[in-house]
Short mmCIF file of C-alpha atoms in Angstrom, two decimals:
data_model
loop_
_atom_site.label_atom_id
_atom_site.label_comp_id
_atom_site.label_asym_id
_atom_site.label_seq_id
_atom_site.Cartn_x
_atom_site.Cartn_y
_atom_site.Cartn_z
CA MET J 17 -20.28 19.73 28.53
CA THR J 18 -20.58 21.02 32.14
CA GLU J 19 -16.92 21.92 32.18
CA GLU J 20 -17.32 24.04 29.34
CA THR J 21 -20.32 25.81 30.75
CA ALA J 22 -18.66 26.23 33.83
CA ALA J 23 -15.72 28.12 31.90
CA GLN J 24 -17.66 30.36 29.81
CA PRO J 25 -18.40 33.16 32.29
CA ARG J 26 -14.80 33.25 32.98
CA ARG J 27 -13.77 33.97 29.28
CA PRO J 28 -12.78 37.50 28.83
CA ALA J 29 -14.93 39.41 26.70
CA TRP J 30 -11.98 40.26 23.89
CA ARG J 31 -11.33 36.63 23.71
CA THR J 32 -14.84 35.83 22.86
CA VAL J 33 -14.51 38.72 19.84
CA ILE J 34 -11.28 37.41 18.41
CA ARG J 35 -12.40 33.61 18.30
CA SER J 36 -15.58 34.68 16.37
CA PRO J 37 -15.74 33.07 13.27
CA TRP J 38 -16.44 37.12 11.68
CA MET J 39 -12.70 37.74 12.92
CA ASP J 40 -11.49 35.27 10.89
CA VAL J 41 -13.63 36.64 7.51
CA PHE J 42 -12.23 40.22 8.52
CA GLN J 43 -8.53 39.05 8.56
CA TYR J 44 -8.79 37.27 5.37
CA VAL J 45 -10.45 40.18 3.61
CA LEU J 46 -7.82 42.62 5.26
CA VAL J 47 -5.05 40.18 3.61
CA LEU J 48 -6.56 40.34 0.36
CA ALA J 49 -7.26 44.26 0.44
CA GLY J 50 -3.29 44.27 1.54
CA VAL J 51 -2.45 41.98 -1.81
CA ALA J 52 -4.66 43.98 -4.00
CA TRP J 53 -3.22 47.50 -3.15
CA PHE J 54 0.16 46.47 -3.00
CA PHE J 55 -0.21 45.40 -7.03
CA ALA J 56 -2.79 48.32 -7.73
CA ARG J 57 0.64 50.39 -6.44
CA GLY J 58 2.90 48.26 -8.28
CA THR J 59 1.03 48.49 -11.71
CA SER J 60 0.56 52.30 -11.43
CA ARG J 61 3.66 53.08 -10.68
CA MET J 62 5.11 51.27 -13.88
CA GLY J 63 3.49 53.25 -16.12
CA TYR J 64 2.28 50.46 -18.35
CA ASN J 65 -0.47 50.96 -20.50
CA TRP J 66 -2.74 48.06 -19.75
CA GLN J 67 -5.13 46.82 -22.60
CA TRP J 68 -7.15 43.79 -21.32
CA TYR J 69 -9.91 44.55 -24.04
CA GLN J 70 -7.20 42.98 -26.35
CA VAL J 71 -6.89 40.07 -24.59
CA PRO J 72 -10.01 37.84 -25.37
CA GLN J 73 -9.66 37.75 -28.99
CA TYR J 74 -6.28 36.00 -28.57
CA ILE J 75 -8.21 33.24 -26.62
CA PHE J 76 -11.21 32.84 -28.91
CA ARG J 77 -13.52 34.74 -30.84
CA VAL J 78 -16.82 34.15 -31.91
CA VAL J 79 -17.74 35.06 -35.65
CA ASP J 80 -21.46 34.60 -36.87
CA GLY J 81 -22.56 32.31 -33.70
CA HIS J 82 -19.68 29.98 -34.47
CA PHE J 83 -16.53 29.48 -31.92
CA GLN J 84 -13.36 30.24 -33.67
CA ALA J 85 -10.33 29.33 -31.71
CA GLY J 86 -7.54 31.91 -30.87
CA PRO J 87 -3.64 30.98 -30.58
CA LEU J 88 -4.01 30.67 -27.13
CA TRP J 89 -6.86 28.16 -27.45
CA ASP J 90 -4.87 26.35 -30.17
CA GLY J 91 -1.74 26.22 -27.53
CA LEU J 92 -3.68 24.99 -24.74
CA MET J 93 -5.00 21.93 -26.61
CA VAL J 94 -1.24 21.29 -27.67
CA THR J 95 -0.34 21.85 -23.85
CA LEU J 96 -3.27 19.50 -22.88
CA ARG J 97 -2.16 16.90 -25.42
CA ILE J 98 1.43 16.84 -24.22
CA SER J 99 0.84 16.63 -20.85
CA GLY J 100 -2.09 14.20 -20.95
CA ILE J 101 0.04 11.27 -22.86
CA SER J 102 3.70 12.36 -20.70
CA LEU J 103 1.21 11.85 -17.53
CA LEU J 104 0.18 8.07 -18.61
CA LEU J 105 3.62 7.50 -19.61
CA ALA J 106 5.08 8.82 -16.63
CA PHE J 107 3.06 6.99 -14.32
CA ALA J 108 3.65 4.01 -16.37
CA ILE J 109 7.36 4.33 -16.17
CA GLY J 110 7.58 5.53 -12.73
CA LEU J 111 5.82 2.01 -11.88
CA VAL J 112 8.02 -0.05 -13.61
CA THR J 113 11.30 1.94 -12.39
CA ALA J 114 9.89 1.74 -8.91
CA LEU J 115 9.28 -2.47 -9.14
CA ALA J 116 12.57 -2.58 -10.72
CA ARG J 117 14.19 -1.08 -7.67
CA LEU J 118 12.21 -3.11 -5.45
CA SER J 119 12.94 -6.28 -6.90
CA HIS J 120 15.80 -8.94 -6.26
CA SER J 121 17.25 -8.58 -9.74
CA PHE J 122 20.91 -6.85 -9.34
CA VAL J 123 20.39 -5.60 -12.91
CA ALA J 124 17.08 -4.23 -12.80
CA GLN J 125 17.88 -2.56 -9.62
CA SER J 126 20.99 -1.03 -11.05
CA CYS J 127 19.26 0.02 -14.43
CA ALA J 128 16.63 1.72 -12.31
CA ARG J 129 19.19 3.50 -10.04
CA LEU J 130 21.20 4.84 -12.93
CA TYR J 131 17.78 6.20 -14.93
CA LEU J 132 16.66 7.51 -11.88
CA GLU J 133 20.00 9.63 -10.89
CA LEU J 134 20.87 10.74 -14.65
CA ILE J 135 17.43 12.04 -15.00
CA ARG J 136 17.01 13.48 -11.36
CA ASN J 137 20.56 15.31 -11.57
CA THR J 138 20.24 17.19 -14.58
CA PRO J 139 18.23 20.13 -15.94
CA LEU J 140 15.06 19.01 -18.01
CA LEU J 141 15.95 21.74 -20.52
CA ILE J 142 19.02 19.80 -21.21
CA GLN J 143 17.04 16.41 -21.27
CA ILE J 144 14.79 18.09 -24.18
CA PHE J 145 17.59 19.51 -26.25
CA PHE J 146 19.57 16.27 -25.44
CA ILE J 147 16.46 14.12 -26.58
CA TYR J 148 15.61 16.32 -29.50
CA PHE J 149 18.67 17.11 -31.54
CA VAL J 150 20.59 14.06 -30.23
CA LEU J 151 18.52 10.98 -30.02
CA GLY J 152 15.63 12.46 -32.41
CA PRO J 153 17.52 11.93 -35.74
CA VAL J 154 18.60 8.61 -34.35
CA LEU J 155 15.35 7.15 -33.65
CA GLY J 156 13.23 9.21 -35.95
CA LEU J 157 11.54 11.31 -33.57
CA SER J 158 10.03 14.54 -34.22
CA ARG J 159 9.48 17.41 -32.13
CA LEU J 160 6.05 16.33 -30.84
CA PRO J 161 7.33 12.73 -29.59
CA SER J 162 10.55 14.14 -28.63
CA ALA J 163 8.85 16.54 -26.28
CA VAL J 164 6.33 13.91 -24.76
CA LEU J 165 9.62 11.49 -24.29
CA ALA J 166 11.32 14.10 -22.69
CA LEU J 167 8.73 15.13 -20.18
CA SER J 168 7.91 11.43 -19.52
CA LEU J 169 11.29 10.45 -18.56
CA PHE J 170 11.84 13.50 -16.52
CA GLU J 171 8.48 12.95 -14.25
CA GLY J 172 8.67 9.42 -14.42
CA ALA J 173 11.79 9.57 -12.32
CA TYR J 174 10.21 11.68 -9.57
CA ALA J 175 6.93 9.14 -9.85
CA SER J 176 9.23 6.50 -9.22
CA GLU J 177 10.25 7.46 -5.84
CA ILE J 178 6.74 8.40 -4.81
CA LEU J 179 5.55 5.14 -5.78
CA ARG J 180 8.57 3.54 -4.38
CA ALA J 181 7.82 5.31 -0.93
CA GLY J 182 4.00 4.44 -0.90
CA ILE J 183 4.74 0.58 -1.58
CA VAL J 184 7.37 0.09 1.18
CA SER J 185 5.13 1.96 3.52
CA ILE J 186 2.97 -0.88 3.42
CA HIS J 187 3.32 -3.10 6.55
CA ARG J 188 5.35 -6.34 5.96
CA GLY J 189 2.24 -8.30 7.59
CA GLN J 190 0.15 -7.56 4.60
CA TRP J 191 2.61 -9.07 2.09
CA GLU J 192 2.65 -12.12 4.84
CA ALA J 193 -0.95 -12.53 4.80
CA ALA J 194 -0.79 -12.43 1.02
CA TYR J 195 1.83 -14.94 0.74
CA SER J 196 0.57 -17.25 3.06
CA LEU J 197 -2.63 -17.35 0.99
CA GLY J 198 -0.85 -18.80 -1.99
CA LEU J 199 -0.64 -15.30 -4.04
CA SER J 200 1.59 -14.98 -6.55
CA THR J 201 3.59 -11.41 -6.41
CA PHE J 202 1.90 -10.38 -9.36
CA ASP J 203 -1.41 -10.62 -7.39
CA ILE J 204 -0.20 -9.33 -4.10
CA TYR J 205 1.15 -6.13 -6.17
CA ARG J 206 -2.57 -5.91 -7.91
CA ASP J 207 -5.19 -6.75 -5.13
CA VAL J 208 -3.19 -6.37 -2.01
CA ILE J 209 -0.05 -3.73 -2.16
CA MET J 210 -0.69 -1.12 -5.17
CA PRO J 211 -4.60 -0.23 -3.89
CA GLN J 212 -3.43 0.71 -0.60
CA ALA J 213 -0.31 2.28 -1.67
CA ILE J 214 -1.88 4.48 -4.42
CA ARG J 215 -4.17 5.78 -1.48
CA ARG J 216 -1.11 7.15 0.22
CA ILE J 217 0.66 8.67 -2.54
CA LEU J 218 -2.13 10.19 -4.40
CA PRO J 219 -1.31 13.81 -2.72
CA PRO J 220 2.41 13.63 -3.71
CA LEU J 221 1.76 12.16 -6.85
CA THR J 222 -0.93 14.94 -7.71
CA SER J 223 2.04 17.54 -7.09
CA GLN J 224 3.97 15.67 -9.50
CA ALA J 225 1.23 15.58 -12.16
CA ILE J 226 0.94 19.58 -11.61
CA SER J 227 4.55 20.12 -11.92
CA LEU J 228 4.43 18.27 -15.22
CA VAL J 229 1.62 20.58 -16.59
CA LYS J 230 3.92 23.50 -15.79
CA ASP J 231 7.01 22.09 -16.56
CA SER J 232 5.74 21.14 -20.28
CA ALA J 233 6.00 25.18 -21.03
CA LEU J 234 9.77 24.27 -21.50
CA VAL J 235 8.58 22.33 -24.77
CA SER J 236 8.25 25.78 -26.42
CA THR J 237 12.13 25.57 -26.56
CA ILE J 238 12.06 23.15 -29.49
CA ALA J 239 9.41 25.55 -31.27
CA ILE J 240 6.57 23.69 -30.17
CA TYR J 241 3.41 25.41 -30.45
CA ASP J 242 1.88 24.87 -26.86
CA LEU J 243 0.58 27.82 -24.41
CA THR J 244 3.68 29.18 -23.79
CA MET J 245 4.98 29.66 -27.41
CA GLN J 246 1.89 30.76 -28.52
CA ALA J 247 1.73 33.55 -25.89
CA GLN J 248 5.49 34.47 -26.87
CA ALA J 249 4.36 34.65 -30.61
CA VAL J 250 1.44 36.98 -29.93
CA ILE J 251 3.32 38.86 -27.44
CA SER J 252 6.23 39.56 -30.04
CA GLU J 253 3.59 41.09 -32.66
CA THR J 254 1.30 42.78 -29.99
CA PHE J 255 3.61 44.01 -26.93
CA LEU J 256 0.87 42.77 -24.77
CA THR J 257 3.33 41.52 -22.70
CA PHE J 258 1.96 41.52 -19.20
CA GLU J 259 -1.68 40.89 -20.12
CA LEU J 260 -0.67 38.01 -22.17
CA TRP J 261 1.55 36.27 -19.61
CA PHE J 262 -1.05 37.15 -16.84
CA THR J 263 -3.77 35.33 -18.86
CA VAL J 264 -1.48 32.29 -19.64
CA ALA J 265 -0.63 32.03 -16.06
CA GLY J 266 -4.34 31.92 -15.37
CA MET J 267 -4.90 29.34 -18.03
CA TYR J 268 -2.23 26.94 -16.35
CA LEU J 269 -3.54 27.41 -13.16
CA VAL J 270 -7.32 26.24 -14.30
CA VAL J 271 -5.93 23.50 -15.81
CA THR J 272 -3.93 22.46 -12.91
CA VAL J 273 -6.66 23.30 -10.14
CA THR J 274 -9.17 21.13 -12.24
CA LEU J 275 -6.59 18.54 -11.92
CA SER J 276 -6.57 18.68 -8.43
CA LEU J 277 -10.18 18.79 -7.77
CA ILE J 278 -10.46 15.40 -10.10
CA VAL J 279 -7.79 13.82 -7.68
CA ASN J 280 -9.80 15.13 -4.55
CA THR J 281 -13.14 13.29 -5.57
CA MET J 282 -10.96 10.45 -6.41
CA GLU J 283 -9.66 10.14 -3.00
CA ASN J 284 -12.97 10.43 -1.40
CA ARG J 285 -14.04 7.75 -3.34
CA LEU J 286 -11.51 5.81 -2.38
CA ARG J 287 -11.55 6.64 1.62
CA VAL J 288 -12.04 3.47 3.11
CA ALA J 289 -14.31 3.20 6.06
CA GLY J 290 -13.11 2.06 9.44
CA MET Z 14 6.74 -40.19 -0.90
CA ALA Z 15 8.40 -43.82 -1.07
CA ASP Z 16 10.34 -44.44 2.18
CA GLU Z 17 7.58 -42.43 4.26
CA LYS Z 18 4.07 -42.78 5.04
CA PRO Z 19 2.40 -39.51 3.85
CA ALA Z 20 -0.94 -40.80 5.00
CA ASP Z 21 0.45 -40.31 8.70
CA ASP Z 22 2.68 -37.52 8.69
CA ILE Z 23 1.76 -34.16 7.16
CA ILE Z 24 4.67 -32.29 8.05
CA ILE Z 25 8.06 -33.59 8.71
CA ALA Z 26 10.62 -31.19 9.79
CA ASP Z 27 14.36 -32.78 9.94
CA ARG Z 28 16.96 -31.04 11.75
CA ILE Z 29 16.14 -27.54 10.56
CA CYS Z 30 18.37 -24.50 11.37
CA LYS Z 31 17.85 -21.10 11.03
CA THR Z 32 20.14 -18.28 11.81
CA PHE Z 33 18.81 -14.72 11.44
CA GLU Z 34 21.20 -11.66 10.34
CA GLY Z 35 23.04 -10.48 12.90
CA GLY Z 36 23.33 -14.05 14.35
CA ILE Z 37 20.51 -14.75 16.33
CA GLN Z 38 19.99 -18.56 16.06
CA ALA Z 39 16.34 -19.13 16.02
CA LEU Z 40 16.35 -22.49 15.59
CA CYS Z 41 18.98 -25.21 16.11
CA ASP Z 42 18.56 -28.71 14.66
CA PHE Z 43 14.65 -28.77 15.30
CA SER Z 44 12.96 -32.09 13.94
CA THR Z 45 9.54 -32.89 14.60
CA ARG Z 46 6.50 -34.86 12.46
CA ILE Z 47 3.09 -33.64 12.92
CA ARG Z 48 0.41 -36.41 12.14
CA ARG Z 49 -2.68 -35.62 10.03
CA GLY Z 50 -5.54 -34.55 12.44
CA GLU Z 51 -3.20 -34.12 15.20
CA VAL Z 52 -3.43 -30.71 17.17
CA VAL Z 53 -0.05 -29.53 18.58
CA VAL Z 54 0.59 -26.57 20.53
CA ILE Z 55 3.88 -25.12 20.96
CA ILE Z 56 4.44 -23.03 23.90
CA GLY Z 57 8.29 -21.35 25.01
CA PRO Z 58 9.49 -17.96 26.58
CA SER Z 59 9.65 -15.23 23.61
CA GLY Z 60 12.51 -15.88 21.26
CA SER Z 61 12.55 -19.54 21.50
CA GLY Z 62 11.99 -19.75 18.21
CA LYS Z 63 8.14 -20.80 18.25
CA SER Z 64 7.05 -18.31 15.71
CA THR Z 65 9.90 -18.89 13.07
CA PHE Z 66 9.52 -22.43 13.11
CA LEU Z 67 5.64 -21.71 12.21
CA ARG Z 68 7.00 -19.34 9.34
CA CYS Z 69 9.27 -21.87 8.09
CA LEU Z 70 6.71 -24.30 7.44
CA ASN Z 71 5.19 -22.29 5.12
CA GLY Z 72 8.21 -20.53 3.38
CA LEU Z 73 7.84 -17.01 5.11
CA GLU Z 74 11.39 -17.39 6.26
CA GLU Z 75 14.06 -19.70 4.60
CA ILE Z 76 15.63 -22.56 6.25
CA ASP Z 77 19.72 -22.36 6.30
CA SER Z 78 20.01 -26.20 6.63
CA GLY Z 79 17.55 -29.37 7.26
CA SER Z 80 14.33 -29.86 5.51
CA ILE Z 81 10.76 -29.85 5.64
CA VAL Z 82 8.32 -31.64 3.50
CA VAL Z 83 4.65 -30.78 3.85
CA ASP Z 84 1.99 -33.24 2.28
CA GLY Z 85 4.60 -35.06 0.35
CA ILE Z 86 6.19 -32.00 -1.15
CA PRO Z 87 9.68 -30.83 -0.11
CA LEU Z 88 9.62 -27.03 0.86
CA ASP Z 89 12.89 -26.08 -1.35
CA SER Z 90 13.95 -23.28 -3.57
CA SER Z 91 11.44 -24.04 -6.49
CA ARG Z 92 9.02 -21.34 -6.61
CA LYS Z 93 6.33 -23.66 -7.90
CA ASN Z 94 6.91 -26.09 -4.67
CA ARG Z 95 6.46 -23.08 -2.48
CA LEU Z 96 3.19 -21.91 -3.74
CA GLU Z 97 2.05 -25.15 -3.50
CA ILE Z 98 2.81 -25.73 -0.12
CA ARG Z 99 1.18 -22.19 0.74
CA LYS Z 100 -2.10 -23.13 -0.58
CA GLU Z 101 -2.42 -26.26 1.69
CA VAL Z 102 -1.17 -24.56 4.95
CA GLY Z 103 -3.48 -21.68 6.01
CA MET Z 104 -1.64 -19.19 8.50
CA VAL Z 105 -3.20 -16.93 11.19
CA PHE Z 106 -1.20 -13.83 12.41
CA GLN Z 107 -1.24 -12.05 15.99
CA HIS Z 108 -2.17 -8.88 14.11
CA PHE Z 109 -4.85 -10.24 12.00
CA ASN Z 110 -3.27 -8.96 8.63
CA LEU Z 111 -6.48 -8.49 7.13
CA PHE Z 112 -6.61 -6.36 3.98
CA PRO Z 113 -8.05 -2.91 4.98
CA HIS Z 114 -9.11 -1.77 1.80
CA MET Z 115 -11.42 -4.73 1.06
CA THR Z 116 -14.58 -5.93 2.99
CA VAL Z 117 -14.71 -8.91 5.27
CA VAL Z 118 -16.36 -10.85 2.57
CA GLU Z 119 -13.78 -9.67 -0.37
CA ASN Z 120 -10.77 -10.65 1.99
CA VAL Z 121 -12.08 -14.07 2.00
CA ASP Z 122 -13.21 -14.29 -1.90
CA LEU Z 123 -9.62 -13.13 -2.83
CA ALA Z 124 -7.34 -15.97 -2.61
CA GLN Z 125 -10.20 -18.48 -3.62
CA ARG Z 126 -10.35 -16.56 -6.86
CA ARG Z 127 -6.62 -15.62 -7.66
CA VAL Z 128 -5.49 -19.03 -6.46
CA ARG Z 129 -8.12 -21.37 -6.80
CA LYS Z 130 -9.51 -19.74 -9.88
CA LYS Z 131 -13.08 -20.01 -8.75
CA THR Z 132 -16.01 -17.65 -10.13
CA ARG Z 133 -17.25 -14.84 -8.02
CA GLN Z 134 -20.03 -16.34 -7.22
CA GLU Z 135 -18.72 -19.68 -6.13
CA ALA Z 136 -16.09 -17.82 -4.18
CA ARG Z 137 -18.94 -15.69 -2.45
CA ARG Z 138 -20.92 -18.62 -1.37
CA MET Z 139 -18.04 -20.60 0.03
CA SER Z 140 -16.88 -17.22 1.80
CA MET Z 141 -20.48 -16.94 3.44
CA ASP Z 142 -20.62 -20.24 4.69
CA LEU Z 143 -17.22 -19.60 6.39
CA LEU Z 144 -18.28 -16.32 7.98
CA GLN Z 145 -21.40 -18.15 9.12
CA LYS Z 146 -19.40 -20.66 10.87
CA VAL Z 147 -17.35 -18.36 12.44
CA GLY Z 148 -20.29 -16.55 13.66
CA ILE Z 149 -19.41 -13.11 11.53
CA ALA Z 150 -21.68 -13.33 8.29
CA ASP Z 151 -23.70 -9.94 9.60
CA LYS Z 152 -20.46 -8.18 8.96
CA ALA Z 153 -20.12 -9.40 5.73
CA ASP Z 154 -19.85 -5.94 3.98
CA SER Z 155 -18.02 -4.03 6.77
CA TYR Z 156 -14.37 -3.10 6.49
CA PRO Z 157 -11.89 -4.61 9.00
CA GLY Z 158 -11.34 -1.43 10.42
CA GLN Z 159 -14.95 -1.31 11.56
CA LEU Z 160 -14.22 -4.54 13.63
CA SER Z 161 -13.30 -5.55 16.51
CA GLY Z 162 -9.96 -7.51 17.32
CA GLY Z 163 -11.71 -10.76 18.43
CA GLN Z 164 -14.13 -10.54 15.01
CA GLN Z 165 -11.08 -9.57 12.80
CA GLN Z 166 -8.99 -12.48 13.71
CA ARG Z 167 -12.53 -14.73 12.95
CA VAL Z 168 -12.31 -13.02 9.72
CA ALA Z 169 -8.84 -14.07 9.41
CA ILE Z 170 -9.42 -17.57 10.20
CA ALA Z 171 -12.35 -17.49 7.54
CA ARG Z 172 -10.06 -16.24 5.07
CA ALA Z 173 -7.33 -18.79 5.36
CA LEU Z 174 -10.13 -21.92 5.54
CA ALA Z 175 -11.00 -20.44 2.44
CA MET Z 176 -8.29 -22.17 0.51
CA MET Z 177 -9.51 -25.32 2.23
CA PRO Z 178 -5.73 -25.99 3.82
CA LYS Z 179 -4.81 -29.41 5.28
CA VAL Z 180 -2.91 -27.49 7.74
CA MET Z 181 -3.45 -24.38 10.01
CA LEU Z 182 -0.90 -22.64 11.78
CA PHE Z 183 -1.69 -20.19 14.60
CA ASP Z 184 0.85 -17.63 15.20
CA GLU Z 185 -0.15 -16.21 18.87
CA ALA Z 186 -3.85 -16.08 17.24
CA THR Z 187 -4.96 -14.48 20.93
CA SER Z 188 -1.86 -12.63 22.14
CA ALA Z 189 -3.14 -9.00 20.56
CA LEU Z 190 -6.86 -9.54 21.80
CA ASP Z 191 -8.61 -7.72 24.87
CA PRO Z 192 -9.17 -10.51 26.95
CA GLU Z 193 -12.63 -10.18 26.52
CA MET Z 194 -12.34 -11.03 23.14
CA ILE Z 195 -9.78 -14.11 23.65
CA GLY Z 196 -12.95 -16.47 24.16
CA GLU Z 197 -14.86 -16.41 20.78
CA VAL Z 198 -11.57 -16.70 18.96
CA LEU Z 199 -10.87 -19.77 21.02
CA GLU Z 200 -14.01 -20.97 20.53
CA VAL Z 201 -13.48 -21.31 16.42
CA MET Z 202 -10.09 -22.72 17.11
CA LYS Z 203 -11.74 -25.46 19.19
CA ASP Z 204 -14.48 -26.43 16.89
CA LEU Z 205 -11.56 -26.41 13.83
CA ALA Z 206 -9.70 -28.75 16.14
CA ARG Z 207 -12.88 -31.18 16.69
CA GLU Z 208 -13.65 -31.39 13.13
CA GLY Z 209 -10.15 -32.96 12.95
CA MET Z 210 -8.03 -30.00 11.03
CA THR Z 211 -4.35 -30.53 11.72
CA MET Z 212 -3.75 -27.68 13.91
CA ILE Z 213 -0.18 -26.23 14.97
CA CYS Z 214 -0.88 -23.51 17.33
CA VAL Z 215 1.67 -20.89 19.08
CA THR Z 216 -0.18 -19.78 22.20
CA HIS Z 217 0.41 -19.40 25.58
CA GLU Z 218 -3.70 -20.62 26.48
CA MET Z 219 -2.98 -23.48 28.42
CA GLY Z 220 -6.51 -24.26 28.82
CA PHE Z 221 -6.93 -24.30 25.01
CA ALA Z 222 -4.00 -27.07 25.09
CA ARG Z 223 -5.63 -29.04 28.01
CA GLU Z 224 -8.91 -29.27 25.98
CA VAL Z 225 -7.89 -29.78 22.42
CA SER Z 226 -4.25 -30.56 22.33
CA ASP Z 227 -2.63 -33.95 21.48
CA ARG Z 228 0.76 -32.99 22.21
CA VAL Z 229 2.52 -29.65 23.75
CA ILE Z 230 6.07 -28.79 22.64
CA PHE Z 231 7.78 -26.62 24.92
CA MET Z 232 10.85 -24.82 23.15
CA GLU Z 233 13.74 -23.12 24.24
CA ASP Z 234 16.53 -21.36 22.42
CA GLY Z 235 15.81 -22.95 19.32
CA ARG Z 236 15.41 -26.22 20.46
CA ILE Z 237 12.77 -28.75 21.94
CA VAL Z 238 13.21 -29.01 25.65
CA GLU Z 239 10.13 -31.28 26.13
CA THR Z 240 7.22 -32.90 24.41
CA GLY Z 241 4.28 -34.79 25.81
CA THR Z 242 0.32 -34.41 26.57
CA ALA Z 243 -0.77 -31.12 27.96
CA GLU Z 244 -1.87 -33.47 30.96
CA HIS Z 245 1.77 -34.34 31.35
CA PHE Z 246 2.83 -30.38 31.58
CA PHE Z 247 0.27 -29.66 34.23
CA THR Z 248 1.21 -32.63 36.28
CA ASN Z 249 4.71 -34.07 35.73
CA PRO Z 250 6.84 -31.75 33.85
CA HIS Z 251 10.62 -33.46 33.77
CA GLU Z 252 12.64 -30.70 32.95
CA ASP Z 253 13.44 -27.88 35.29
CA ARG Z 254 12.95 -25.26 32.79
CA THR Z 255 9.69 -26.26 31.70
CA ARG Z 256 8.53 -25.88 35.40
CA LEU Z 257 9.95 -22.35 35.54
CA PHE Z 258 8.25 -21.42 32.60
CA LEU Z 259 4.71 -22.89 33.54
CA SER Z 260 5.20 -21.46 36.91
CA GLN Z 261 5.39 -17.87 34.94
CA ILE Z 262 2.50 -18.10 32.46
CA LEU Z 263 -0.05 -20.00 34.69
#
């Protein structure tokens, strides 16, 4: 305290101005204005005829006081359904793979390793095609299950690495203490290791979930009418290319930001005192 | 069971050897018997195999050869036996190793519910009794991170006792503590010893050894150098190595 008050008079005036919170606000506004100017200039130079007023009807309409879903809304629902199911499956696959890699069984380890390397080192697009066109007829999978399977397998591989990193980051002493109490390996994972690991890996796991939502756009390639596919269809009829793509990007943004916020709340709830 | 007297010897370690990867021999033909109700203190320079011996007793480390029998159960490759032995052997670690995401009382509850299959209420009653006993019942709902080292170690003792073990292993239980907290943990350990608990303590607290131990084992390079009462070690150790070591820690 005394040190600060003593130092106060010696601080030059320009430094006080630069360190004030108003300076931060000013800088932030300046950056935003720059970005806005850049876009305004870019779009006016394009000579594009912007028709934003056309867009809302493709999301939804209210007819006689009744909600009527537009194609983009329908697409969003498909995207949400595919992403939601894939998210759960990817987590389950990731967990099993991570545990297999950490197990003492050579077979489990090498199977997990093979799956991981195969999936992580090939493009998702090709995996979707492979599952839909090659495995689909064999296993009797229609479009939607194929898409969900491809996405789950793809993101599950990444999730498994995150989970494994989280599990091995827990100190050996925790295992030893739990073993010395006579707990079984299953109990130790459930009660001691996973609750701590999950807290640590929530941020990277969230990034992976967000990737999954965005990667789900690729299912449009096997003609699933998700958000992206619906947008393509509307654009081919209306030529509202930029308006619709920006709108679709905004809709993905709303989904992913909501996801982040939910996880943030979870993170705060799970925070341990001390 | 047939040729031994299990009522007397709760732990029989017979010529156990343990070599770590990299060729460090931690235990070499190490044999000892621990009687029921005996308090044994193991001393020795670091790297002499004291901790390794404790960790072998509940299967945290696997022995390369020799045999260990705990309360009539042989510690072999059988997973069932290993779990059975761990139920009977409590362990307290140098760095406490409490579960940081659980409250103090949840730490003590966990094994009772999962291993002893007690109901939440039964476990809670026992946990609170034990926390009372180690003088920390008022912190039952705190998290380990909110406690001092001494308090955490007392919780760790309560957690191990909750399994109603027949033997308690203390692996340098006071070595990581600030000096002013060592006393409170030693008090709890002394109380346990007076109640007749079988205890094996790796420690350099010679005052503790003198007050409650029945036997002191001095180890070096994975072998027993000298065994005797604490009094013997203070007054008349036979071996030069023992004298040298004692002169360094006292």
